[in-house]
Tab-separated table of C-alpha atoms in Angstrom:
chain	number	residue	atom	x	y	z
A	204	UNK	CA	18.397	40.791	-5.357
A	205	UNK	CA	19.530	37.645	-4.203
A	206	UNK	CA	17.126	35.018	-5.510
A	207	UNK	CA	17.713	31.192	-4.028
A	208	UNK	CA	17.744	28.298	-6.779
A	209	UNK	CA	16.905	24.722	-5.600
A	210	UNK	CA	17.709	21.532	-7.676
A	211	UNK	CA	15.807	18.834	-8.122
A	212	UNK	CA	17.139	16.449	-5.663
A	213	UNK	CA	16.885	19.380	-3.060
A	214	UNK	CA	13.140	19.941	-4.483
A	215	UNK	CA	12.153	15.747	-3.859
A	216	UNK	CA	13.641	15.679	-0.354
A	217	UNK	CA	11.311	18.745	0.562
A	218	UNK	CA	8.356	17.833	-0.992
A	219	UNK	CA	9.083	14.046	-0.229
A	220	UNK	CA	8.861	12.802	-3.798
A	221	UNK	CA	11.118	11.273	-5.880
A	222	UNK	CA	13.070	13.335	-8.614
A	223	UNK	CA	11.800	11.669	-11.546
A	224	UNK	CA	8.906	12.892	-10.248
A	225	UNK	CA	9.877	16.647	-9.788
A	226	UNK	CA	11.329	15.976	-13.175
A	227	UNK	CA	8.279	14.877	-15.108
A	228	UNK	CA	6.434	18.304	-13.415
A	229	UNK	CA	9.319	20.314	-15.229
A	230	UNK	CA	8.965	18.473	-18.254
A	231	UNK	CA	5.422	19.101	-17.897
A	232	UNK	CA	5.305	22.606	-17.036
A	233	UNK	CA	3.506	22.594	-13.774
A	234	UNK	CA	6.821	23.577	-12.151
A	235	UNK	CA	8.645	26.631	-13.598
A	236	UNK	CA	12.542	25.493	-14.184
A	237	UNK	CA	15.579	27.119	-15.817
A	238	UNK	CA	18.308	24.403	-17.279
A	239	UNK	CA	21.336	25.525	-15.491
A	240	UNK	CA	24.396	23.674	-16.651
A	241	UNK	CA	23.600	20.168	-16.769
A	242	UNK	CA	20.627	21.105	-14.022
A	243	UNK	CA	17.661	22.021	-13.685
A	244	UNK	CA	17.038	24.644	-11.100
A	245	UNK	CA	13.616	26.225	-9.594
A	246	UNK	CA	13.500	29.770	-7.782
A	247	UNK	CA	11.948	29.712	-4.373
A	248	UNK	CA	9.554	31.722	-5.489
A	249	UNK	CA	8.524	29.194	-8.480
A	250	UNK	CA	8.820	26.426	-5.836
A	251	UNK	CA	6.465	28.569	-3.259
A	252	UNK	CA	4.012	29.413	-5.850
A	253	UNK	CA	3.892	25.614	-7.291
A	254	UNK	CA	3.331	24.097	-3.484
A	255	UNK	CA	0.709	26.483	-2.798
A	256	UNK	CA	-0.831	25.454	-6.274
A	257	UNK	CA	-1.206	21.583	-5.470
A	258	UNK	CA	-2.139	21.982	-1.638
A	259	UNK	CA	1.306	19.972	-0.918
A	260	UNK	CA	1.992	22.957	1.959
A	261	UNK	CA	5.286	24.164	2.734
A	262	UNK	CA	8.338	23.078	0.620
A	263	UNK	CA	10.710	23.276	4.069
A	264	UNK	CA	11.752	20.306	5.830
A	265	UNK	CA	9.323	19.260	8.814
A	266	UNK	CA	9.199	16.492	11.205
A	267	UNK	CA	5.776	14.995	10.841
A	268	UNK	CA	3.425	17.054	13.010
A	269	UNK	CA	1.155	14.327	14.528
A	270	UNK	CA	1.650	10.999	15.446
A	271	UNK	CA	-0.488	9.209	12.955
A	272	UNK	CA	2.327	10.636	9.733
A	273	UNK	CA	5.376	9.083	11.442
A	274	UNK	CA	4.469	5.588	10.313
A	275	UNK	CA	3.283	5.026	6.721
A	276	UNK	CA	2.386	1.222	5.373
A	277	UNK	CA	1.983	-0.748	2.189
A	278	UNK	CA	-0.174	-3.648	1.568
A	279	UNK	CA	-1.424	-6.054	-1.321
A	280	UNK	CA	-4.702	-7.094	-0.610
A	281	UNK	CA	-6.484	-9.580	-3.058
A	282	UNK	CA	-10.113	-9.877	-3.473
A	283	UNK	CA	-11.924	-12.744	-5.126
A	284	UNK	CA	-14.247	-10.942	-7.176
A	285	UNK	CA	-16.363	-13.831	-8.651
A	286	UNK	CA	-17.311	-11.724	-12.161
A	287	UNK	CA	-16.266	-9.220	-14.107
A	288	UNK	CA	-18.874	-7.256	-13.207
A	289	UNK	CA	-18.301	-7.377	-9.826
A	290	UNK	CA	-14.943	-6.561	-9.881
A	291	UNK	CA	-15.493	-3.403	-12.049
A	292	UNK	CA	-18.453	-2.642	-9.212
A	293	UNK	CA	-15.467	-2.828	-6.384
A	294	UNK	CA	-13.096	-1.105	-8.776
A	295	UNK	CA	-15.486	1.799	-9.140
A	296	UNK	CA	-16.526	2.407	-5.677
A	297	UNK	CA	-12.969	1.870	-4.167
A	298	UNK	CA	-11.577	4.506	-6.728
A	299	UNK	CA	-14.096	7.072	-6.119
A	300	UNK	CA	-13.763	6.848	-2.321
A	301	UNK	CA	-10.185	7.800	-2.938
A	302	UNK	CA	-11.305	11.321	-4.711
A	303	UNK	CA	-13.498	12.151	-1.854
A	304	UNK	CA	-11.068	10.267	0.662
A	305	UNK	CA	-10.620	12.797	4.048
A	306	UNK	CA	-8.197	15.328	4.780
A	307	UNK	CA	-6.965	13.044	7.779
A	308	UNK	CA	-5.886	10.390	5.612
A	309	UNK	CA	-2.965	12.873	4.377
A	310	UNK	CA	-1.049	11.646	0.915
A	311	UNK	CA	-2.375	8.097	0.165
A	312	UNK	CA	-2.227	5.978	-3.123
A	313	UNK	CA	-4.632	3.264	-4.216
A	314	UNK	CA	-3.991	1.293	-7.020
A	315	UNK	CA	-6.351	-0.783	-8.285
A	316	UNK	CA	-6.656	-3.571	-11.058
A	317	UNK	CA	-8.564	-7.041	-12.065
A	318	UNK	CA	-6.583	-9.804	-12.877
A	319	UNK	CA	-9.133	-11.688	-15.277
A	320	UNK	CA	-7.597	-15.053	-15.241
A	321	UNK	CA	-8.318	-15.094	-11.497
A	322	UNK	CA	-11.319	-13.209	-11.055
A	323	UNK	CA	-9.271	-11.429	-8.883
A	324	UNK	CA	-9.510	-7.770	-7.733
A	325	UNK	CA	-5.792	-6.377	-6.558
A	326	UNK	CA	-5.390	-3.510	-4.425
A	327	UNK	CA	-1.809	-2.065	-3.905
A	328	UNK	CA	-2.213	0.221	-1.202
A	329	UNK	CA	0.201	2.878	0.440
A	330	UNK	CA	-0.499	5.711	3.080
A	331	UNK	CA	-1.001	6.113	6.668
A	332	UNK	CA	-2.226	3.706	9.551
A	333	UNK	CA	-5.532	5.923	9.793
A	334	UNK	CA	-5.751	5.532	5.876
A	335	UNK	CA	-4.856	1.502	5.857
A	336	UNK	CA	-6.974	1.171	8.638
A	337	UNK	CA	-10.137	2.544	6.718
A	338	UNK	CA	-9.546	0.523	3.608
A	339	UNK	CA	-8.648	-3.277	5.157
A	340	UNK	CA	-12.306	-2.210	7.408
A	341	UNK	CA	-14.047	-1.392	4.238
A	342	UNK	CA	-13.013	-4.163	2.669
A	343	UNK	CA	-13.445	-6.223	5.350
A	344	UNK	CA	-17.090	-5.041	5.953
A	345	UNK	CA	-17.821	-5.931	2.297
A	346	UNK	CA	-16.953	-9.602	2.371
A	347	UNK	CA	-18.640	-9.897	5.201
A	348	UNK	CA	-22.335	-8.791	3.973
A	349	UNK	CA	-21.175	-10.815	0.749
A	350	UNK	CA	-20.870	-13.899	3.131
A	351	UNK	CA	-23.751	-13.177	5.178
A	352	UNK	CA	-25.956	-12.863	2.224
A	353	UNK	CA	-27.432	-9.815	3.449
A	354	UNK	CA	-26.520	-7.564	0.241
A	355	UNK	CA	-25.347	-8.675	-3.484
A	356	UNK	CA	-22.304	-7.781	-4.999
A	357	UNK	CA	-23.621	-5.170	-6.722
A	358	UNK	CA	-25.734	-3.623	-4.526
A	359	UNK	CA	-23.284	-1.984	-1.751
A	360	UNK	CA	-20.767	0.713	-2.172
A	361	UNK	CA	-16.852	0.530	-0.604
A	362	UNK	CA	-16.537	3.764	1.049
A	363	UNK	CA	-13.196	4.405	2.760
């Protein structure tokens, strides 16, 4: 039975991930690994059965199938959140849009944090243009019914 091994380098350019990142799955046991040499090395079948696993698809090399996953962005967007409580309101709602984000929106990451001495809420935001596109409206939507008075801080959730 001839059995193909992948390393980890091969496994981050087919999943599109870093190694490190591969690595830390190993480490963690979520991906089955054998130390081979000064490698690690993962059986196709190990790699099929940990894809299929966490929904990341086929490990094989594609070219993106639709338009909208040849361009990915990043963006910093700072919010002036007034109070604590407010930010921790727009740090809530923006984080749990991002569990029940849509399928359409593909991998994304949203980091979030509050940067007390400023009263500042930071978003660091990575994805595609349908995904960027739903956050900056969100966003802007929010500060606009903040400016217009017509809902409180606290009283409207950020959906993306």
């Amino acid at each position: 039975m001839n059995e193909a091994f992948y390393s980890v380098g091969q496994i981050a350019r087919m999943l599109h991930m870093h190694p490190k990142t591969i690595q830390r799955y190993i480490r963690e046991g979520k991906l089955c690994a054998a130390k081979i040499g000064k490698g690690w090395r993962v059986t196709g079948h190990d790699l099929s059965r940990f894809t299929e696993e966490n929904g990341l698809g086929s490990a094989t090399p594609q070219a993106p199938s639709a338009p909208r996953e040849r361009a990915r962005a990043t963006a910093v967007i700072d919010i002036a959140a007034g109070s604590h409580e407010n930010a921790q309101r727009i740090l809530r709602s923006l984080n749990a849009s991002m569990i029940s984000k849509p399928p359409e929106y593909g991998r994304a990451s949203l980091v979030t944090q509050y940067l007390e001495t400023d009263g500042t809420v930071r978003l660091s935001l990575w994805g595609n243009l349908p995904f960027m596109t739903a956050v900056f409206t969100a966003v802007e939507a929010y500060l606009k019914q903040l400016e217009d008075g017509r809902v409180t801080p606290l009283s409207k959730e950020l959906t993306i």
